[in-house]
mmCIF file of C-alpha atoms in Angstrom:
data_model
loop_
_atom_site.group_PDB
_atom_site.id
_atom_site.type_symbol
_atom_site.label_atom_id
_atom_site.label_comp_id
_atom_site.label_asym_id
_atom_site.label_seq_id
_atom_site.Cartn_x
_atom_site.Cartn_y
_atom_site.Cartn_z
ATOM 1 C CA UNK A 1 107.940 115.348 163.757
ATOM 2 C CA UNK A 2 107.215 117.634 160.845
ATOM 3 C CA UNK A 3 107.724 115.458 157.755
ATOM 4 C CA UNK A 4 110.206 117.978 156.082
ATOM 5 C CA UNK A 5 112.541 117.537 159.065
ATOM 6 C CA UNK A 6 112.680 113.820 158.827
ATOM 7 C CA UNK A 7 114.561 113.862 155.484
ATOM 8 C CA UNK A 8 117.923 115.409 156.392
ATOM 9 C CA UNK A 9 120.469 116.300 153.648
ATOM 10 C CA UNK A 10 123.129 113.657 153.071
ATOM 11 C CA UNK A 11 126.401 114.561 154.711
ATOM 12 C CA UNK A 12 129.853 113.316 154.003
ATOM 13 C CA UNK A 13 133.008 113.594 156.054
ATOM 14 C CA UNK A 14 136.178 112.437 154.308
ATOM 15 C CA UNK A 15 139.287 111.922 156.416
ATOM 16 C CA UNK A 16 142.724 111.407 154.819
ATOM 17 C CA UNK A 17 145.681 110.023 156.674
ATOM 18 C CA UNK A 18 148.986 111.591 155.734
ATOM 19 C CA UNK A 19 152.300 112.926 157.038
ATOM 20 C CA UNK A 20 154.125 116.226 156.604
ATOM 21 C CA UNK A 21 157.101 114.165 155.585
ATOM 22 C CA UNK A 22 155.292 112.342 152.703
ATOM 23 C CA UNK A 23 156.291 113.751 149.340
ATOM 24 C CA UNK A 24 152.686 113.444 148.022
ATOM 25 C CA UNK A 25 150.981 114.775 151.091
ATOM 26 C CA UNK A 26 147.977 116.901 150.175
ATOM 27 C CA UNK A 27 147.782 119.035 153.250
ATOM 28 C CA UNK A 28 149.185 122.089 151.403
ATOM 29 C CA UNK A 29 146.769 121.598 148.574
ATOM 30 C CA UNK A 30 143.784 121.441 150.884
ATOM 31 C CA UNK A 31 144.886 124.637 152.659
ATOM 32 C CA UNK A 32 145.708 126.591 149.452
ATOM 33 C CA UNK A 33 142.387 125.789 147.709
ATOM 34 C CA UNK A 34 140.264 126.755 150.683
ATOM 35 C CA UNK A 35 140.524 130.453 149.750
ATOM 36 C CA UNK A 36 138.284 131.992 152.528
ATOM 37 C CA UNK A 37 138.714 131.249 156.139
ATOM 38 C CA UNK A 38 137.148 133.086 159.046
ATOM 39 C CA UNK A 39 138.542 131.199 162.006
ATOM 40 C CA UNK A 40 141.531 129.034 162.907
ATOM 41 C CA UNK A 41 141.924 127.213 166.260
ATOM 42 C CA UNK A 42 144.981 125.485 167.692
ATOM 43 C CA UNK A 43 144.815 123.346 170.826
ATOM 44 C CA UNK A 44 148.018 122.821 172.896
ATOM 45 C CA UNK A 45 147.625 119.924 175.432
ATOM 46 C CA UNK A 46 149.649 120.216 178.649
ATOM 47 C CA UNK A 47 150.240 123.842 177.981
ATOM 48 C CA UNK A 48 149.139 126.848 180.089
ATOM 49 C CA UNK A 49 150.805 129.571 177.999
ATOM 50 C CA UNK A 50 151.369 129.821 174.237
ATOM 51 C CA UNK A 51 154.939 128.840 173.268
ATOM 52 C CA UNK A 52 156.829 132.138 172.650
ATOM 53 C CA UNK A 53 157.608 131.408 168.992
ATOM 54 C CA UNK A 54 154.060 130.563 168.203
ATOM 55 C CA UNK A 55 152.819 133.648 170.041
ATOM 56 C CA UNK A 56 155.261 135.711 167.898
ATOM 57 C CA UNK A 57 153.919 134.135 164.694
ATOM 58 C CA UNK A 58 150.222 134.743 165.686
ATOM 59 C CA UNK A 59 150.921 138.385 166.765
ATOM 60 C CA UNK A 60 152.653 138.949 163.500
ATOM 61 C CA UNK A 61 149.854 137.757 161.107
ATOM 62 C CA UNK A 62 149.218 141.345 160.133
ATOM 63 C CA UNK A 63 145.728 142.511 159.243
ATOM 64 C CA UNK A 64 143.090 142.569 156.488
ATOM 65 C CA UNK A 65 140.873 145.432 155.161
ATOM 66 C CA UNK A 66 137.293 146.413 154.838
ATOM 67 C CA UNK A 67 136.327 148.669 151.959
ATOM 68 C CA UNK A 68 132.926 150.252 151.924
ATOM 69 C CA UNK A 69 130.722 150.403 148.841
ATOM 70 C CA UNK A 70 133.361 149.343 146.320
ATOM 71 C CA UNK A 71 132.094 149.093 142.756
ATOM 72 C CA UNK A 72 132.887 145.839 140.907
ATOM 73 C CA UNK A 73 134.243 147.738 137.916
ATOM 74 C CA UNK A 74 137.269 148.778 140.106
ATOM 75 C CA UNK A 75 138.503 145.182 139.663
ATOM 76 C CA UNK A 76 138.461 145.472 135.913
ATOM 77 C CA UNK A 77 141.115 148.254 135.463
ATOM 78 C CA UNK A 78 144.532 147.551 134.011
ATOM 79 C CA UNK A 79 146.108 149.281 136.937
ATOM 80 C CA UNK A 80 144.430 146.924 139.382
ATOM 81 C CA UNK A 81 145.427 143.939 137.292
ATOM 82 C CA UNK A 82 149.099 145.062 137.058
ATOM 83 C CA UNK A 83 149.296 146.071 140.736
ATOM 84 C CA UNK A 84 147.617 143.153 142.450
ATOM 85 C CA UNK A 85 146.560 140.228 140.258
ATOM 86 C CA UNK A 86 149.911 139.872 138.560
ATOM 87 C CA UNK A 87 152.081 140.372 141.641
ATOM 88 C CA UNK A 88 150.696 138.278 144.389
ATOM 89 C CA UNK A 89 147.680 136.363 145.626
ATOM 90 C CA UNK A 90 144.714 138.878 145.958
ATOM 91 C CA UNK A 91 141.515 137.950 147.918
ATOM 92 C CA UNK A 92 138.227 139.751 147.959
ATOM 93 C CA UNK A 93 134.874 138.735 149.403
ATOM 94 C CA UNK A 94 131.661 140.744 149.792
ATOM 95 C CA UNK A 95 130.871 141.427 153.381
ATOM 96 C CA UNK A 96 127.527 140.956 155.140
ATOM 97 C CA UNK A 97 125.960 139.286 152.119
ATOM 98 C CA UNK A 98 123.987 136.020 152.262
ATOM 99 C CA UNK A 99 124.911 133.479 149.472
ATOM 100 C CA UNK A 100 121.358 132.152 149.344
ATOM 101 C CA UNK A 101 119.546 135.465 149.282
ATOM 102 C CA UNK A 102 121.664 138.403 148.286
ATOM 103 C CA UNK A 103 123.872 139.298 145.387
ATOM 104 C CA UNK A 104 127.466 138.356 146.344
ATOM 105 C CA UNK A 105 130.874 138.663 144.788
ATOM 106 C CA UNK A 106 134.431 137.450 145.214
ATOM 107 C CA UNK A 107 137.930 137.775 143.631
ATOM 108 C CA UNK A 108 139.946 134.566 143.783
ATOM 109 C CA UNK A 109 143.746 134.449 143.969
ATOM 110 C CA UNK A 110 143.647 132.833 140.464
ATOM 111 C CA UNK A 111 142.419 136.214 139.098
ATOM 112 C CA UNK A 112 138.764 135.202 138.587
ATOM 113 C CA UNK A 113 135.970 137.619 139.543
ATOM 114 C CA UNK A 114 132.882 135.512 140.653
ATOM 115 C CA UNK A 115 129.444 137.176 140.888
ATOM 116 C CA UNK A 116 126.458 135.221 142.344
ATOM 117 C CA UNK A 117 123.235 137.114 141.665
ATOM 118 C CA UNK A 118 119.522 136.574 141.632
ATOM 119 C CA UNK A 119 117.547 136.055 138.354
ATOM 120 C CA UNK A 120 116.452 139.723 138.053
ATOM 121 C CA UNK A 121 119.972 141.055 138.435
ATOM 122 C CA UNK A 122 121.363 138.466 136.027
ATOM 123 C CA UNK A 123 118.840 139.498 133.374
ATOM 124 C CA UNK A 124 119.682 143.169 133.941
ATOM 125 C CA UNK A 125 123.406 142.532 133.694
ATOM 126 C CA UNK A 126 123.264 140.875 130.335
ATOM 127 C CA UNK A 127 126.459 138.896 130.875
ATOM 128 C CA UNK A 128 126.832 135.200 130.145
ATOM 129 C CA UNK A 129 126.663 132.924 133.282
ATOM 130 C CA UNK A 130 125.525 129.640 134.434
ATOM 131 C CA UNK A 131 122.610 128.604 136.823
ATOM 132 C CA UNK A 132 123.740 127.964 140.394
ATOM 133 C CA UNK A 133 124.169 124.287 141.263
ATOM 134 C CA UNK A 134 121.740 124.836 144.157
ATOM 135 C CA UNK A 135 118.977 126.387 142.055
ATOM 136 C CA UNK A 136 117.115 123.233 141.299
ATOM 137 C CA UNK A 137 114.976 122.861 138.130
ATOM 138 C CA UNK A 138 113.836 126.472 138.076
ATOM 139 C CA UNK A 139 116.956 128.562 138.213
ATOM 140 C CA UNK A 140 116.615 131.547 140.579
ATOM 141 C CA UNK A 141 120.351 132.269 140.994
ATOM 142 C CA UNK A 142 123.194 132.593 138.415
ATOM 143 C CA UNK A 143 126.951 132.617 138.532
ATOM 144 C CA UNK A 144 128.933 134.919 136.316
ATOM 145 C CA UNK A 145 132.702 134.223 136.104
ATOM 146 C CA UNK A 146 135.049 136.847 134.637
ATOM 147 C CA UNK A 147 138.719 135.871 134.164
ATOM 148 C CA UNK A 148 140.639 139.079 134.861
ATOM 149 C CA UNK A 149 143.855 137.433 133.502
ATOM 150 C CA UNK A 150 142.217 136.560 130.091
ATOM 151 C CA UNK A 151 143.900 138.278 127.141
ATOM 152 C CA UNK A 152 140.414 139.166 125.875
ATOM 153 C CA UNK A 153 140.027 141.352 128.953
ATOM 154 C CA UNK A 154 142.660 143.860 127.721
ATOM 155 C CA UNK A 155 141.250 147.497 127.698
ATOM 156 C CA UNK A 156 140.859 147.568 123.900
ATOM 157 C CA UNK A 157 139.027 144.266 123.693
ATOM 158 C CA UNK A 158 135.439 143.887 122.875
ATOM 159 C CA UNK A 159 134.796 141.513 125.773
ATOM 160 C CA UNK A 160 136.335 144.041 128.281
ATOM 161 C CA UNK A 161 134.257 146.822 126.854
ATOM 162 C CA UNK A 162 131.020 144.831 127.267
ATOM 163 C CA UNK A 163 131.797 143.721 130.825
ATOM 164 C CA UNK A 164 132.839 147.217 131.849
ATOM 165 C CA UNK A 165 129.625 148.704 130.319
ATOM 166 C CA UNK A 166 127.594 146.163 132.097
ATOM 167 C CA UNK A 167 129.134 146.841 135.565
ATOM 168 C CA UNK A 168 129.331 150.655 135.126
ATOM 169 C CA UNK A 169 126.295 151.737 133.258
ATOM 170 C CA UNK A 170 123.812 148.931 132.701
ATOM 171 C CA UNK A 171 123.718 147.446 136.215
ATOM 172 C CA UNK A 172 126.301 148.942 138.548
ATOM 173 C CA UNK A 173 127.020 146.610 141.454
ATOM 174 C CA UNK A 174 128.914 147.640 144.593
ATOM 175 C CA UNK A 175 129.566 145.922 147.863
ATOM 176 C CA UNK A 176 131.399 146.196 151.148
ATOM 177 C CA UNK A 177 134.425 144.039 150.549
ATOM 178 C CA UNK A 178 136.878 142.261 152.776
ATOM 179 C CA UNK A 179 140.339 142.436 151.092
ATOM 180 C CA UNK A 180 143.707 140.724 151.603
ATOM 181 C CA UNK A 181 146.818 140.573 149.602
ATOM 182 C CA UNK A 182 149.788 138.186 150.099
ATOM 183 C CA UNK A 183 152.571 140.486 149.065
ATOM 184 C CA UNK A 184 154.183 142.385 151.996
ATOM 185 C CA UNK A 185 156.451 144.252 149.672
ATOM 186 C CA UNK A 186 153.753 145.618 147.445
ATOM 187 C CA UNK A 187 151.757 148.845 147.746
ATOM 188 C CA UNK A 188 149.176 149.199 150.468
ATOM 189 C CA UNK A 189 145.513 148.405 149.883
ATOM 190 C CA UNK A 190 144.677 151.577 151.845
ATOM 191 C CA UNK A 191 146.654 153.783 149.382
ATOM 192 C CA UNK A 192 145.196 152.109 146.276
ATOM 193 C CA UNK A 193 141.508 152.399 147.391
ATOM 194 C CA UNK A 194 142.061 155.808 149.063
ATOM 195 C CA UNK A 195 138.972 157.349 147.449
ATOM 196 C CA UNK A 196 136.802 154.866 149.311
ATOM 197 C CA UNK A 197 136.322 154.327 153.028
ATOM 198 C CA UNK A 198 138.928 151.800 153.988
ATOM 199 C CA UNK A 199 139.301 150.316 157.399
ATOM 200 C CA UNK A 200 142.350 148.191 158.471
ATOM 201 C CA UNK A 201 141.105 145.311 160.626
ATOM 202 C CA UNK A 202 143.400 143.319 163.090
ATOM 203 C CA UNK A 203 142.765 139.724 163.694
ATOM 204 C CA UNK A 204 140.861 138.902 166.882
ATOM 205 C CA UNK A 205 142.872 136.514 169.074
ATOM 206 C CA UNK A 206 141.302 134.752 171.995
ATOM 207 C CA UNK A 207 142.669 132.197 174.409
ATOM 208 C CA UNK A 208 141.103 129.770 176.793
ATOM 209 C CA UNK A 209 142.766 127.355 179.202
ATOM 210 C CA UNK A 210 140.977 124.273 180.247
ATOM 211 C CA UNK A 211 141.916 122.367 183.444
ATOM 212 C CA UNK A 212 141.792 118.566 183.852
ATOM 213 C CA UNK A 213 140.727 118.010 180.316
ATOM 214 C CA UNK A 214 139.867 114.543 179.030
ATOM 215 C CA UNK A 215 141.721 114.036 175.715
ATOM 216 C CA UNK A 216 141.195 111.021 173.384
ATOM 217 C CA UNK A 217 144.222 108.736 172.819
ATOM 218 C CA UNK A 218 145.596 109.057 169.282
ATOM 219 C CA UNK A 219 147.728 106.431 167.559
ATOM 220 C CA UNK A 220 148.503 107.268 163.959
ATOM 221 C CA UNK A 221 148.437 103.609 162.765
ATOM 222 C CA UNK A 222 144.913 103.253 164.114
ATOM 223 C CA UNK A 223 143.493 106.711 163.519
ATOM 224 C CA UNK A 224 141.321 105.773 160.598
ATOM 225 C CA UNK A 225 139.026 103.696 162.711
ATOM 226 C CA UNK A 226 140.754 100.239 162.925
ATOM 227 C CA UNK A 227 140.107 98.485 166.186
ATOM 228 C CA UNK A 228 142.835 99.138 168.778
ATOM 229 C CA UNK A 229 143.778 101.541 171.374
ATOM 230 C CA UNK A 230 142.901 104.701 169.617
ATOM 231 C CA UNK A 231 139.749 106.790 168.767
ATOM 232 C CA UNK A 232 138.791 107.087 165.182
ATOM 233 C CA UNK A 233 139.321 110.146 162.976
ATOM 234 C CA UNK A 234 135.568 110.957 163.000
ATOM 235 C CA UNK A 235 135.504 110.722 166.781
ATOM 236 C CA UNK A 236 138.553 112.989 167.172
ATOM 237 C CA UNK A 237 137.049 115.516 164.684
ATOM 238 C CA UNK A 238 133.804 115.746 166.767
ATOM 239 C CA UNK A 239 135.702 116.016 170.015
ATOM 240 C CA UNK A 240 138.006 118.765 168.631
ATOM 241 C CA UNK A 241 134.899 120.641 167.462
ATOM 242 C CA UNK A 242 133.322 120.391 170.887
ATOM 243 C CA UNK A 243 136.482 121.695 172.606
ATOM 244 C CA UNK A 244 136.761 124.553 170.062
ATOM 245 C CA UNK A 245 133.175 125.647 170.830
ATOM 246 C CA UNK A 246 133.633 125.321 174.605
ATOM 247 C CA UNK A 247 131.079 122.405 174.838
ATOM 248 C CA UNK A 248 131.275 120.302 178.008
ATOM 249 C CA UNK A 249 132.350 116.755 177.180
ATOM 250 C CA UNK A 250 131.808 115.387 180.774
ATOM 251 C CA UNK A 251 128.214 114.532 180.210
ATOM 252 C CA UNK A 252 126.295 111.504 181.260
ATOM 253 C CA UNK A 253 124.224 109.342 178.980
ATOM 254 C CA UNK A 254 121.178 110.361 180.971
ATOM 255 C CA UNK A 255 121.698 114.068 180.348
ATOM 256 C CA UNK A 256 118.729 115.734 178.701
ATOM 257 C CA UNK A 257 120.828 118.535 177.178
ATOM 258 C CA UNK A 258 123.802 116.540 175.832
ATOM 259 C CA UNK A 259 125.141 113.105 176.036
ATOM 260 C CA UNK A 260 128.362 113.718 174.187
ATOM 261 C CA UNK A 261 131.479 112.520 175.950
ATOM 262 C CA UNK A 262 135.164 112.398 175.211
ATOM 263 C CA UNK A 263 135.829 109.301 172.922
ATOM 264 C CA UNK A 264 137.473 106.273 174.567
ATOM 265 C CA UNK A 265 140.237 105.417 175.299
ATOM 266 C CA UNK A 266 141.144 108.800 176.776
ATOM 267 C CA UNK A 267 143.517 110.331 179.284
ATOM 268 C CA UNK A 268 143.376 113.390 181.517
ATOM 269 C CA UNK A 269 145.690 116.334 180.969
ATOM 270 C CA UNK A 270 146.285 118.887 183.651
ATOM 271 C CA UNK A 271 145.741 121.837 181.325
ATOM 272 C CA UNK A 272 145.248 122.632 177.632
ATOM 273 C CA UNK A 273 145.492 125.984 175.842
ATOM 274 C CA UNK A 274 143.018 126.800 172.996
ATOM 275 C CA UNK A 275 144.017 129.698 170.809
ATOM 276 C CA UNK A 276 141.535 131.058 168.243
ATOM 277 C CA UNK A 277 142.336 133.468 165.482
ATOM 278 C CA UNK A 278 139.313 135.143 163.820
ATOM 279 C CA UNK A 279 139.246 137.371 160.780
ATOM 280 C CA UNK A 280 139.689 137.253 156.954
ATOM 281 C CA UNK A 281 142.493 134.663 157.020
ATOM 282 C CA UNK A 282 144.351 133.750 153.793
ATOM 283 C CA UNK A 283 145.754 130.241 153.118
ATOM 284 C CA UNK A 284 149.353 131.464 153.281
ATOM 285 C CA UNK A 285 148.900 132.600 156.868
ATOM 286 C CA UNK A 286 147.505 129.113 157.775
ATOM 287 C CA UNK A 287 150.412 127.568 155.973
ATOM 288 C CA UNK A 288 152.867 129.744 157.898
ATOM 289 C CA UNK A 289 151.300 128.823 161.273
ATOM 290 C CA UNK A 290 151.267 125.108 160.319
ATOM 291 C CA UNK A 291 154.995 125.163 159.414
ATOM 292 C CA UNK A 292 155.923 126.728 162.777
ATOM 293 C CA UNK A 293 153.663 124.305 164.649
ATOM 294 C CA UNK A 294 155.636 121.452 163.131
#
């Protein structure tokens, strides 16, 4: 084996045991702080069709938007701040950009504009930033963070003037952006960015029904890997990933392609419905789905 392939990066899987009924349960915090989600899958054992209430929720998730060639300085205006940042959770993420190679940008629901750029772009911008955590000793990428809610970013402030000059004259940056806003009563994103090419994107919803599916036995008091009649959390996580990606779990140990099998103990269910939602999914939509699943 090539020597470089022998030293794999360290990986870490942390599993937390909790309950929706626990006052200090952190499931909401985990969802809310994972700002950008491209896919959510839900598996319904012993179910051929989606429950009507769940289907109604999924069909009513709404849509997100794709704006073409949107300049970063559009996020600096007082009008944008008053319309979106102060009146809801706004999400923006540059589209078709590679975090390790391209310049990328995002607007967090906290009101921060994050720009990750290569060394040349950083030097051209002339804005204060920090080396990327993944740059190593010789920094080749830099992160510039602009707090749009900062009082120093008022239109008459020197900081605002410098940032605006950097992004409009010194080094104008524009991206295709995915946008979402959790405020159904607010103005439309299409109307606000009307001078740009804006496309409304519905979520892609796919369903798959498996027959005679082997499912691991779960017992909450033993889920964290204690010996007993239940698979561990890690085993369940791997199995769920295999099912979500339509990977056959009925393999033999002698199989050349895959030896992965359903964890033991297991039981057979007659059918299971896997529903996958794909798109620019905000945490609030995941929270809404979780609450109805409960």
